[in-house]
């Protein structure tokens, strides 16, 4: 039986909100407005996952699927230095792939699963999980097919988390809430509908605070307290 490993986000307050960090055998989803720090957390996790477990890391490699072209390897360097790690070695342990269509994204997952059966990975990042679906299925009449393909992709991702004891960190976009009513104070909700809601173990909502400050709230989780964490985006990655 595999046991859960918790990987630090770089922020103690965010870790506490999550019960110790992002968990293996689970899918952590982050959604929120642009520049709210979703991709910056992905970069920080690329490094912290490689820390030994005694330092709240996962002692493993990272797989990174980038659908928006926003991964910056040079960003990894100051983050690695902050954690006292060799930046070159850290970069070598990040398997990076850019996806251009939702089919490509799916095939990359198959390839990564093969790699994970050979080497110890502890984190899979998909940034963002839904962007290509929203590009590849544009028409209203295509929504049912899009959701079906999305469900297929998410089931593959869930399998990876469970088979290889990997933490999955995936980002999502926000959409205007057409229903209104429920989201009066902020008429936005995560994209992907019930299919995505069902796949995520933990859903995090990010928003901007003052300056480099960001706020994270656990969204819709019956097993976690309705609390918020404040964190910062620093040169060394996510911090308090
Ligand atoms: P979208 O993908 O556009 O939805 O946004 P996101 O939530 O992924 O935002 P992202 O994580 O890219 O955050 C962007 C913010 O991070 C910027 O507005 C900066 O405030 C901050 N940031 C990015 N790079 C650096 C950096 O090198 N140093 C510092 N201190 N902050 C940075
Ligand atoms: Mg981003």
PDB file of C-alpha atoms and ligand atoms in Angstrom:
ATOM      1  CA  UNK A   1       0.000   0.000   0.000  1.00  0.00           C
ATOM      2  CA  UNK A   2       1.358   3.413  -1.003  1.00  0.00           C
ATOM      3  CA  UNK A   3       1.556   6.129   1.621  1.00  0.00           C
ATOM      4  CA  UNK A   4       0.844   9.797   0.989  1.00  0.00           C
ATOM      5  CA  UNK A   5       3.803  12.168   0.734  1.00  0.00           C
ATOM      6  CA  UNK A   6       3.226  15.895   1.286  1.00  0.00           C
ATOM      7  CA  UNK A   7       5.327  18.331  -0.726  1.00  0.00           C
ATOM      8  CA  UNK A   8       5.923  21.866   0.515  1.00  0.00           C
ATOM      9  CA  UNK A   9       4.645  24.801  -1.529  1.00  0.00           C
ATOM     10  CA  UNK A  10       7.379  27.054  -0.126  1.00  0.00           C
ATOM     11  CA  UNK A  11       4.848  28.895   2.039  1.00  0.00           C
ATOM     12  CA  UNK A  12       4.172  27.657   5.546  1.00  0.00           C
ATOM     13  CA  UNK A  13       0.750  29.264   5.604  1.00  0.00           C
ATOM     14  CA  UNK A  14      -0.240  27.618   2.329  1.00  0.00           C
ATOM     15  CA  UNK A  15       1.171  24.287   3.537  1.00  0.00           C
ATOM     16  CA  UNK A  16      -0.902  24.548   6.708  1.00  0.00           C
ATOM     17  CA  UNK A  17      -4.032  25.263   4.698  1.00  0.00           C
ATOM     18  CA  UNK A  18      -3.340  22.072   2.723  1.00  0.00           C
ATOM     19  CA  UNK A  19      -2.594  19.975   5.775  1.00  0.00           C
ATOM     20  CA  UNK A  20       1.162  19.882   5.147  1.00  0.00           C
ATOM     21  CA  UNK A  21       1.602  20.519   1.433  1.00  0.00           C
ATOM     22  CA  UNK A  22       0.341  19.117  -1.851  1.00  0.00           C
ATOM     23  CA  UNK A  23      -0.295  15.402  -1.598  1.00  0.00           C
ATOM     24  CA  UNK A  24       0.743  12.454  -3.689  1.00  0.00           C
ATOM     25  CA  UNK A  25      -2.049  10.071  -4.746  1.00  0.00           C
ATOM     26  CA  UNK A  26      -4.184  13.172  -5.269  1.00  0.00           C
ATOM     27  CA  UNK A  27      -4.972  15.928  -7.734  1.00  0.00           C
ATOM     28  CA  UNK A  28      -4.574  19.520  -6.563  1.00  0.00           C
ATOM     29  CA  UNK A  29      -6.212  22.054  -8.859  1.00  0.00           C
ATOM     30  CA  UNK A  30      -5.501  25.780  -8.772  1.00  0.00           C
ATOM     31  CA  UNK A  31      -7.720  28.255 -10.553  1.00  0.00           C
ATOM     32  CA  UNK A  32      -7.932  32.016 -10.401  1.00  0.00           C
ATOM     33  CA  UNK A  33      -7.469  35.258 -12.267  1.00  0.00           C
ATOM     34  CA  UNK A  34      -4.435  35.920 -14.464  1.00  0.00           C
ATOM     35  CA  UNK A  35      -1.181  36.619 -12.602  1.00  0.00           C
ATOM     36  CA  UNK A  36      -2.590  35.144  -9.412  1.00  0.00           C
ATOM     37  CA  UNK A  37       0.446  32.855  -9.035  1.00  0.00           C
ATOM     38  CA  UNK A  38      -0.701  29.512 -10.444  1.00  0.00           C
ATOM     39  CA  UNK A  39       2.317  29.128 -12.726  1.00  0.00           C
ATOM     40  CA  UNK A  40       4.710  30.509 -10.110  1.00  0.00           C
ATOM     41  CA  UNK A  41       3.564  27.796  -7.707  1.00  0.00           C
ATOM     42  CA  UNK A  42       4.224  25.243 -10.456  1.00  0.00           C
ATOM     43  CA  UNK A  43       7.815  26.523 -10.723  1.00  0.00           C
ATOM     44  CA  UNK A  44       8.319  26.352  -6.963  1.00  0.00           C
ATOM     45  CA  UNK A  45       6.947  22.805  -6.810  1.00  0.00           C
ATOM     46  CA  UNK A  46       9.396  21.797  -9.571  1.00  0.00           C
ATOM     47  CA  UNK A  47      12.133  22.457  -7.025  1.00  0.00           C
ATOM     48  CA  UNK A  48      10.539  21.536  -3.677  1.00  0.00           C
ATOM     49  CA  UNK A  49       9.489  18.119  -5.016  1.00  0.00           C
ATOM     50  CA  UNK A  50      13.189  17.303  -5.363  1.00  0.00           C
ATOM     51  CA  UNK A  51      14.007  18.095  -1.735  1.00  0.00           C
ATOM     52  CA  UNK A  52      14.479  15.143   0.609  1.00  0.00           C
ATOM     53  CA  UNK A  53      11.363  14.156   2.540  1.00  0.00           C
ATOM     54  CA  UNK A  54      13.098  15.343   5.735  1.00  0.00           C
ATOM     55  CA  UNK A  55      12.871  18.850   4.232  1.00  0.00           C
ATOM     56  CA  UNK A  56       9.205  18.439   3.231  1.00  0.00           C
ATOM     57  CA  UNK A  57      10.066  17.446  -0.316  1.00  0.00           C
ATOM     58  CA  UNK A  58       9.209  14.370  -2.324  1.00  0.00           C
ATOM     59  CA  UNK A  59      12.715  13.181  -3.173  1.00  0.00           C
ATOM     60  CA  UNK A  60      11.670  12.652  -6.782  1.00  0.00           C
ATOM     61  CA  UNK A  61      11.581  13.913 -10.342  1.00  0.00           C
ATOM     62  CA  UNK A  62       9.063  16.229 -11.940  1.00  0.00           C
ATOM     63  CA  UNK A  63       7.063  15.935 -15.163  1.00  0.00           C
ATOM     64  CA  UNK A  64       5.822  19.230 -16.584  1.00  0.00           C
ATOM     65  CA  UNK A  65       3.209  19.517 -19.329  1.00  0.00           C
ATOM     66  CA  UNK A  66       2.957  23.104 -20.509  1.00  0.00           C
ATOM     67  CA  UNK A  67       0.016  24.038 -22.731  1.00  0.00           C
ATOM     68  CA  UNK A  68       0.491  27.806 -22.590  1.00  0.00           C
ATOM     69  CA  UNK A  69       4.231  28.154 -23.136  1.00  0.00           C
ATOM     70  CA  UNK A  70       4.791  29.798 -19.761  1.00  0.00           C
ATOM     71  CA  UNK A  71       7.475  27.530 -18.251  1.00  0.00           C
ATOM     72  CA  UNK A  72      10.690  29.516 -17.658  1.00  0.00           C
ATOM     73  CA  UNK A  73      13.721  27.339 -16.903  1.00  0.00           C
ATOM     74  CA  UNK A  74      15.694  30.418 -15.822  1.00  0.00           C
ATOM     75  CA  UNK A  75      13.077  30.947 -13.083  1.00  0.00           C
ATOM     76  CA  UNK A  76      14.125  27.586 -11.600  1.00  0.00           C
ATOM     77  CA  UNK A  77      17.649  28.841 -10.850  1.00  0.00           C
ATOM     78  CA  UNK A  78      16.900  31.361  -8.048  1.00  0.00           C
ATOM     79  CA  UNK A  79      14.282  29.003  -6.615  1.00  0.00           C
ATOM     80  CA  UNK A  80      16.806  26.150  -6.455  1.00  0.00           C
ATOM     81  CA  UNK A  81      19.327  28.490  -4.808  1.00  0.00           C
ATOM     82  CA  UNK A  82      16.790  29.552  -2.227  1.00  0.00           C
ATOM     83  CA  UNK A  83      16.336  25.897  -1.229  1.00  0.00           C
ATOM     84  CA  UNK A  84      20.117  25.330  -1.260  1.00  0.00           C
ATOM     85  CA  UNK A  85      20.050  23.004  -4.265  1.00  0.00           C
ATOM     86  CA  UNK A  86      22.201  22.762  -7.368  1.00  0.00           C
ATOM     87  CA  UNK A  87      20.200  24.457 -10.137  1.00  0.00           C
ATOM     88  CA  UNK A  88      21.675  22.354 -12.942  1.00  0.00           C
ATOM     89  CA  UNK A  89      20.804  19.110 -11.204  1.00  0.00           C
ATOM     90  CA  UNK A  90      17.313  20.398 -10.422  1.00  0.00           C
ATOM     91  CA  UNK A  91      16.727  21.317 -14.078  1.00  0.00           C
ATOM     92  CA  UNK A  92      17.965  17.886 -15.199  1.00  0.00           C
ATOM     93  CA  UNK A  93      15.242  16.283 -13.081  1.00  0.00           C
ATOM     94  CA  UNK A  94      12.406  18.190 -14.715  1.00  0.00           C
ATOM     95  CA  UNK A  95      11.016  16.385 -17.749  1.00  0.00           C
ATOM     96  CA  UNK A  96       9.374  19.143 -19.742  1.00  0.00           C
ATOM     97  CA  UNK A  97       6.981  18.919 -22.682  1.00  0.00           C
ATOM     98  CA  UNK A  98       4.976  21.556 -24.492  1.00  0.00           C
ATOM     99  CA  UNK A  99       1.549  20.399 -25.730  1.00  0.00           C
ATOM    100  CA  UNK A 100      -0.147  21.964 -28.736  1.00  0.00           C
ATOM    101  CA  UNK A 101      -3.472  20.114 -29.000  1.00  0.00           C
ATOM    102  CA  UNK A 102      -5.582  18.189 -26.502  1.00  0.00           C
ATOM    103  CA  UNK A 103      -4.650  14.944 -28.325  1.00  0.00           C
ATOM    104  CA  UNK A 104      -0.990  15.828 -28.038  1.00  0.00           C
ATOM    105  CA  UNK A 105      -1.525  16.499 -24.321  1.00  0.00           C
ATOM    106  CA  UNK A 106      -3.086  13.046 -23.927  1.00  0.00           C
ATOM    107  CA  UNK A 107      -0.273  11.312 -25.799  1.00  0.00           C
ATOM    108  CA  UNK A 108       2.324  13.101 -23.691  1.00  0.00           C
ATOM    109  CA  UNK A 109       0.635  11.680 -20.588  1.00  0.00           C
ATOM    110  CA  UNK A 110       0.965   8.174 -22.013  1.00  0.00           C
ATOM    111  CA  UNK A 111       4.664   8.749 -22.671  1.00  0.00           C
ATOM    112  CA  UNK A 112       5.224  10.143 -19.192  1.00  0.00           C
ATOM    113  CA  UNK A 113       3.505   7.174 -17.590  1.00  0.00           C
ATOM    114  CA  UNK A 114       5.993   4.915 -19.358  1.00  0.00           C
ATOM    115  CA  UNK A 115       8.862   7.035 -17.994  1.00  0.00           C
ATOM    116  CA  UNK A 116       7.404   6.997 -14.489  1.00  0.00           C
ATOM    117  CA  UNK A 117       7.469   3.216 -14.429  1.00  0.00           C
ATOM    118  CA  UNK A 118      11.253   3.409 -14.874  1.00  0.00           C
ATOM    119  CA  UNK A 119      12.250   6.376 -12.707  1.00  0.00           C
ATOM    120  CA  UNK A 120      11.023   7.814  -9.388  1.00  0.00           C
ATOM    121  CA  UNK A 121       8.719  10.740 -10.153  1.00  0.00           C
ATOM    122  CA  UNK A 122       6.795  12.534  -7.393  1.00  0.00           C
ATOM    123  CA  UNK A 123       5.042  15.328  -9.269  1.00  0.00           C
ATOM    124  CA  UNK A 124       3.096  15.818 -12.478  1.00  0.00           C
ATOM    125  CA  UNK A 125       2.274  19.399 -13.461  1.00  0.00           C
ATOM    126  CA  UNK A 126      -0.308  20.245 -16.119  1.00  0.00           C
ATOM    127  CA  UNK A 127      -0.433  24.012 -16.719  1.00  0.00           C
ATOM    128  CA  UNK A 128      -3.174  24.433 -17.770  1.00  0.00           C
ATOM    129  CA  UNK A 129      -5.255  21.301 -17.974  1.00  0.00           C
ATOM    130  CA  UNK A 130      -8.103  22.856 -19.936  1.00  0.00           C
ATOM    131  CA  UNK A 131      -6.708  25.575 -22.204  1.00  0.00           C
ATOM    132  CA  UNK A 132      -6.316  23.339 -25.256  1.00  0.00           C
ATOM    133  CA  UNK A 133      -9.806  21.908 -24.862  1.00  0.00           C
ATOM    134  CA  UNK A 134     -11.206  25.393 -24.930  1.00  0.00           C
ATOM    135  CA  UNK A 135      -9.251  26.064 -28.129  1.00  0.00           C
ATOM    136  CA  UNK A 136      -9.923  22.720 -29.848  1.00  0.00           C
ATOM    137  CA  UNK A 137     -13.656  22.612 -29.034  1.00  0.00           C
ATOM    138  CA  UNK A 138     -15.078  26.028 -29.625  1.00  0.00           C
ATOM    139  CA  UNK A 139     -18.675  25.527 -30.737  1.00  0.00           C
ATOM    140  CA  UNK A 140     -21.556  25.222 -28.334  1.00  0.00           C
ATOM    141  CA  UNK A 141     -22.514  21.966 -30.025  1.00  0.00           C
ATOM    142  CA  UNK A 142     -19.090  20.527 -29.194  1.00  0.00           C
ATOM    143  CA  UNK A 143     -19.441  20.867 -25.440  1.00  0.00           C
ATOM    144  CA  UNK A 144     -20.584  17.289 -24.820  1.00  0.00           C
ATOM    145  CA  UNK A 145     -17.683  15.890 -26.842  1.00  0.00           C
ATOM    146  CA  UNK A 146     -15.243  18.227 -25.106  1.00  0.00           C
ATOM    147  CA  UNK A 147     -16.398  17.086 -21.681  1.00  0.00           C
ATOM    148  CA  UNK A 148     -16.106  13.457 -22.728  1.00  0.00           C
ATOM    149  CA  UNK A 149     -12.516  13.932 -23.925  1.00  0.00           C
ATOM    150  CA  UNK A 150     -11.703  15.952 -20.836  1.00  0.00           C
ATOM    151  CA  UNK A 151     -13.031  13.145 -18.641  1.00  0.00           C
ATOM    152  CA  UNK A 152     -10.790  10.698 -20.518  1.00  0.00           C
ATOM    153  CA  UNK A 153      -7.753  12.887 -19.928  1.00  0.00           C
ATOM    154  CA  UNK A 154      -8.558  13.354 -16.243  1.00  0.00           C
ATOM    155  CA  UNK A 155      -9.028   9.656 -15.732  1.00  0.00           C
ATOM    156  CA  UNK A 156      -5.566   9.104 -17.220  1.00  0.00           C
ATOM    157  CA  UNK A 157      -4.148  11.724 -14.842  1.00  0.00           C
ATOM    158  CA  UNK A 158      -5.867  10.090 -11.847  1.00  0.00           C
ATOM    159  CA  UNK A 159      -4.382   6.736 -12.841  1.00  0.00           C
ATOM    160  CA  UNK A 160      -0.895   8.265 -12.934  1.00  0.00           C
ATOM    161  CA  UNK A 161      -1.325   9.747  -9.436  1.00  0.00           C
ATOM    162  CA  UNK A 162      -2.421   6.395  -8.049  1.00  0.00           C
ATOM    163  CA  UNK A 163      -0.103   4.079  -9.925  1.00  0.00           C
ATOM    164  CA  UNK A 164       3.121   5.999  -9.300  1.00  0.00           C
ATOM    165  CA  UNK A 165       2.332   7.714  -5.978  1.00  0.00           C
ATOM    166  CA  UNK A 166       2.659  11.060  -7.707  1.00  0.00           C
ATOM    167  CA  UNK A 167       1.227  14.435  -6.712  1.00  0.00           C
ATOM    168  CA  UNK A 168      -0.635  16.118  -9.546  1.00  0.00           C
ATOM    169  CA  UNK A 169      -0.736  19.893  -9.684  1.00  0.00           C
ATOM    170  CA  UNK A 170      -2.944  21.202 -12.450  1.00  0.00           C
ATOM    171  CA  UNK A 171      -4.095  24.713 -13.183  1.00  0.00           C
ATOM    172  CA  UNK A 172      -7.467  25.745 -14.493  1.00  0.00           C
ATOM    173  CA  UNK A 173      -8.992  28.870 -15.952  1.00  0.00           C
ATOM    174  CA  UNK A 174     -11.888  30.888 -14.622  1.00  0.00           C
ATOM    175  CA  UNK A 175     -15.012  31.629 -16.609  1.00  0.00           C
ATOM    176  CA  UNK A 176     -17.828  34.064 -16.030  1.00  0.00           C
ATOM    177  CA  UNK A 177     -20.640  32.340 -14.214  1.00  0.00           C
ATOM    178  CA  UNK A 178     -23.613  32.363 -16.554  1.00  0.00           C
ATOM    179  CA  UNK A 179     -25.941  31.261 -13.780  1.00  0.00           C
ATOM    180  CA  UNK A 180     -25.234  34.264 -11.585  1.00  0.00           C
ATOM    181  CA  UNK A 181     -26.799  34.070  -8.172  1.00  0.00           C
ATOM    182  CA  UNK A 182     -24.415  31.713  -6.437  1.00  0.00           C
ATOM    183  CA  UNK A 183     -21.297  33.772  -7.143  1.00  0.00           C
ATOM    184  CA  UNK A 184     -22.640  37.234  -6.442  1.00  0.00           C
ATOM    185  CA  UNK A 185     -19.494  38.698  -4.901  1.00  0.00           C
ATOM    186  CA  UNK A 186     -17.273  37.303  -7.668  1.00  0.00           C
ATOM    187  CA  UNK A 187     -19.143  36.208 -10.775  1.00  0.00           C
ATOM    188  CA  UNK A 188     -16.452  33.740 -11.816  1.00  0.00           C
ATOM    189  CA  UNK A 189     -16.089  30.019 -11.434  1.00  0.00           C
ATOM    190  CA  UNK A 190     -13.606  27.337 -12.484  1.00  0.00           C
ATOM    191  CA  UNK A 191     -13.903  26.064 -16.062  1.00  0.00           C
ATOM    192  CA  UNK A 192     -14.483  22.399 -16.829  1.00  0.00           C
ATOM    193  CA  UNK A 193     -17.850  21.888 -15.162  1.00  0.00           C
ATOM    194  CA  UNK A 194     -18.706  18.788 -13.147  1.00  0.00           C
ATOM    195  CA  UNK A 195     -16.126  16.679 -14.940  1.00  0.00           C
ATOM    196  CA  UNK A 196     -13.228  18.731 -13.609  1.00  0.00           C
ATOM    197  CA  UNK A 197     -14.857  19.303 -10.210  1.00  0.00           C
ATOM    198  CA  UNK A 198     -15.221  15.557  -9.798  1.00  0.00           C
ATOM    199  CA  UNK A 199     -11.611  14.775 -10.774  1.00  0.00           C
ATOM    200  CA  UNK A 200      -9.918  17.233  -8.407  1.00  0.00           C
ATOM    201  CA  UNK A 201      -9.137  16.110  -4.878  1.00  0.00           C
ATOM    202  CA  UNK A 202      -8.462  19.671  -3.701  1.00  0.00           C
ATOM    203  CA  UNK A 203      -9.563  22.840  -5.512  1.00  0.00           C
ATOM    204  CA  UNK A 204      -7.692  26.033  -4.699  1.00  0.00           C
ATOM    205  CA  UNK A 205      -8.891  29.472  -5.672  1.00  0.00           C
ATOM    206  CA  UNK A 206      -6.133  32.078  -6.049  1.00  0.00           C
ATOM    207  CA  UNK A 207      -6.556  35.822  -6.115  1.00  0.00           C
ATOM    208  CA  UNK A 208      -4.309  38.844  -6.070  1.00  0.00           C
ATOM    209  CA  UNK A 209      -3.641  40.800  -2.901  1.00  0.00           C
ATOM    210  CA  UNK A 210      -1.441  43.841  -2.388  1.00  0.00           C
ATOM    211  CA  UNK A 211       1.776  43.929  -4.441  1.00  0.00           C
ATOM    212  CA  UNK A 212       3.309  40.468  -4.611  1.00  0.00           C
ATOM    213  CA  UNK A 213       0.848  39.141  -2.042  1.00  0.00           C
ATOM    214  CA  UNK A 214      -1.586  36.426  -3.101  1.00  0.00           C
ATOM    215  CA  UNK A 215      -4.496  34.800  -1.330  1.00  0.00           C
ATOM    216  CA  UNK A 216      -5.486  31.154  -1.607  1.00  0.00           C
ATOM    217  CA  UNK A 217      -8.824  29.755  -0.509  1.00  0.00           C
ATOM    218  CA  UNK A 218      -9.879  26.134  -0.497  1.00  0.00           C
ATOM    219  CA  UNK A 219     -12.875  25.895  -2.806  1.00  0.00           C
ATOM    220  CA  UNK A 220     -15.725  23.556  -2.162  1.00  0.00           C
ATOM    221  CA  UNK A 221     -13.945  21.006   0.081  1.00  0.00           C
ATOM    222  CA  UNK A 222     -16.109  19.387   2.730  1.00  0.00           C
ATOM    223  CA  UNK A 223     -13.075  17.812   4.458  1.00  0.00           C
ATOM    224  CA  UNK A 224     -10.975  20.991   4.815  1.00  0.00           C
ATOM    225  CA  UNK A 225     -11.794  24.098   6.863  1.00  0.00           C
ATOM    226  CA  UNK A 226     -13.065  27.187   4.988  1.00  0.00           C
ATOM    227  CA  UNK A 227      -9.848  29.085   5.519  1.00  0.00           C
ATOM    228  CA  UNK A 228      -7.531  31.318   3.513  1.00  0.00           C
ATOM    229  CA  UNK A 229      -3.769  31.472   3.272  1.00  0.00           C
ATOM    230  CA  UNK A 230      -1.762  34.532   2.305  1.00  0.00           C
ATOM    231  CA  UNK A 231       1.510  33.966   0.476  1.00  0.00           C
ATOM    232  CA  UNK A 232       4.023  35.969  -1.547  1.00  0.00           C
ATOM    233  CA  UNK A 233       5.610  35.580  -4.951  1.00  0.00           C
ATOM    234  CA  UNK A 234       9.314  36.228  -4.356  1.00  0.00           C
ATOM    235  CA  UNK A 235      12.427  35.838  -6.549  1.00  0.00           C
ATOM    236  CA  UNK A 236      12.989  32.527  -4.734  1.00  0.00           C
ATOM    237  CA  UNK A 237       9.476  31.330  -5.559  1.00  0.00           C
ATOM    238  CA  UNK A 238       6.378  31.030  -3.398  1.00  0.00           C
ATOM    239  CA  UNK A 239       7.052  32.031   0.221  1.00  0.00           C
ATOM    240  CA  UNK A 240       5.301  33.537   3.256  1.00  0.00           C
TER     241      UNK A 240
HETATM  242  P1  LIG B   1      -2.241  33.114 -15.883  1.00  0.00           P
HETATM  243  O1  LIG B   1      -1.519  31.907 -16.344  1.00  0.00           O
HETATM  244  O2  LIG B   1      -2.051  34.289 -16.770  1.00  0.00           O
HETATM  245  O3  LIG B   1      -3.699  32.850 -15.606  1.00  0.00           O
HETATM  246  O4  LIG B   1      -1.622  33.599 -14.469  1.00  0.00           O
HETATM  247  P2  LIG B   1      -0.911  32.777 -13.310  1.00  0.00           P
HETATM  248  O5  LIG B   1      -1.877  32.620 -12.193  1.00  0.00           O
HETATM  249  O6  LIG B   1      -0.241  31.560 -13.816  1.00  0.00           O
HETATM  250  O7  LIG B   1       0.164  33.844 -12.812  1.00  0.00           O
HETATM  251  P3  LIG B   1       1.727  33.632 -12.632  1.00  0.00           P
HETATM  252  O8  LIG B   1       1.980  32.490 -11.730  1.00  0.00           O
HETATM  253  O9  LIG B   1       2.392  33.636 -13.952  1.00  0.00           O
HETATM  254  O10 LIG B   1       2.070  34.936 -11.825  1.00  0.00           O
HETATM  255  C1  LIG B   1       2.559  36.083 -12.445  1.00  0.00           C
HETATM  256  C2  LIG B   1       3.033  36.997 -11.349  1.00  0.00           C
HETATM  257  O11 LIG B   1       4.141  36.406 -10.691  1.00  0.00           O
HETATM  258  C3  LIG B   1       3.561  38.303 -11.898  1.00  0.00           C
HETATM  259  O12 LIG B   1       2.522  39.243 -11.926  1.00  0.00           O
HETATM  260  C4  LIG B   1       4.604  38.686 -10.890  1.00  0.00           C
HETATM  261  O13 LIG B   1       3.955  39.393  -9.852  1.00  0.00           O
HETATM  262  C5  LIG B   1       5.067  37.373 -10.345  1.00  0.00           C
HETATM  263  N1  LIG B   1       6.376  36.975 -10.879  1.00  0.00           N
HETATM  264  C6  LIG B   1       6.631  36.369 -12.044  1.00  0.00           C
HETATM  265  N2  LIG B   1       7.945  36.165 -12.226  1.00  0.00           N
HETATM  266  C7  LIG B   1       8.515  36.644 -11.122  1.00  0.00           C
HETATM  267  C8  LIG B   1       9.866  36.730 -10.701  1.00  0.00           C
HETATM  268  O14 LIG B   1      10.794  36.325 -11.406  1.00  0.00           O
HETATM  269  N3  LIG B   1      10.085  37.288  -9.500  1.00  0.00           N
HETATM  270  C9  LIG B   1       9.085  37.747  -8.711  1.00  0.00           C
HETATM  271  N4  LIG B   1       9.351  38.279  -7.540  1.00  0.00           N
HETATM  272  N5  LIG B   1       7.797  37.697  -9.098  1.00  0.00           N
HETATM  273  C10 LIG B   1       7.518  37.153 -10.276  1.00  0.00           C
HETATM  274 MG1  LIG B   2      -0.068  30.710 -15.692  1.00  0.00          MG
END
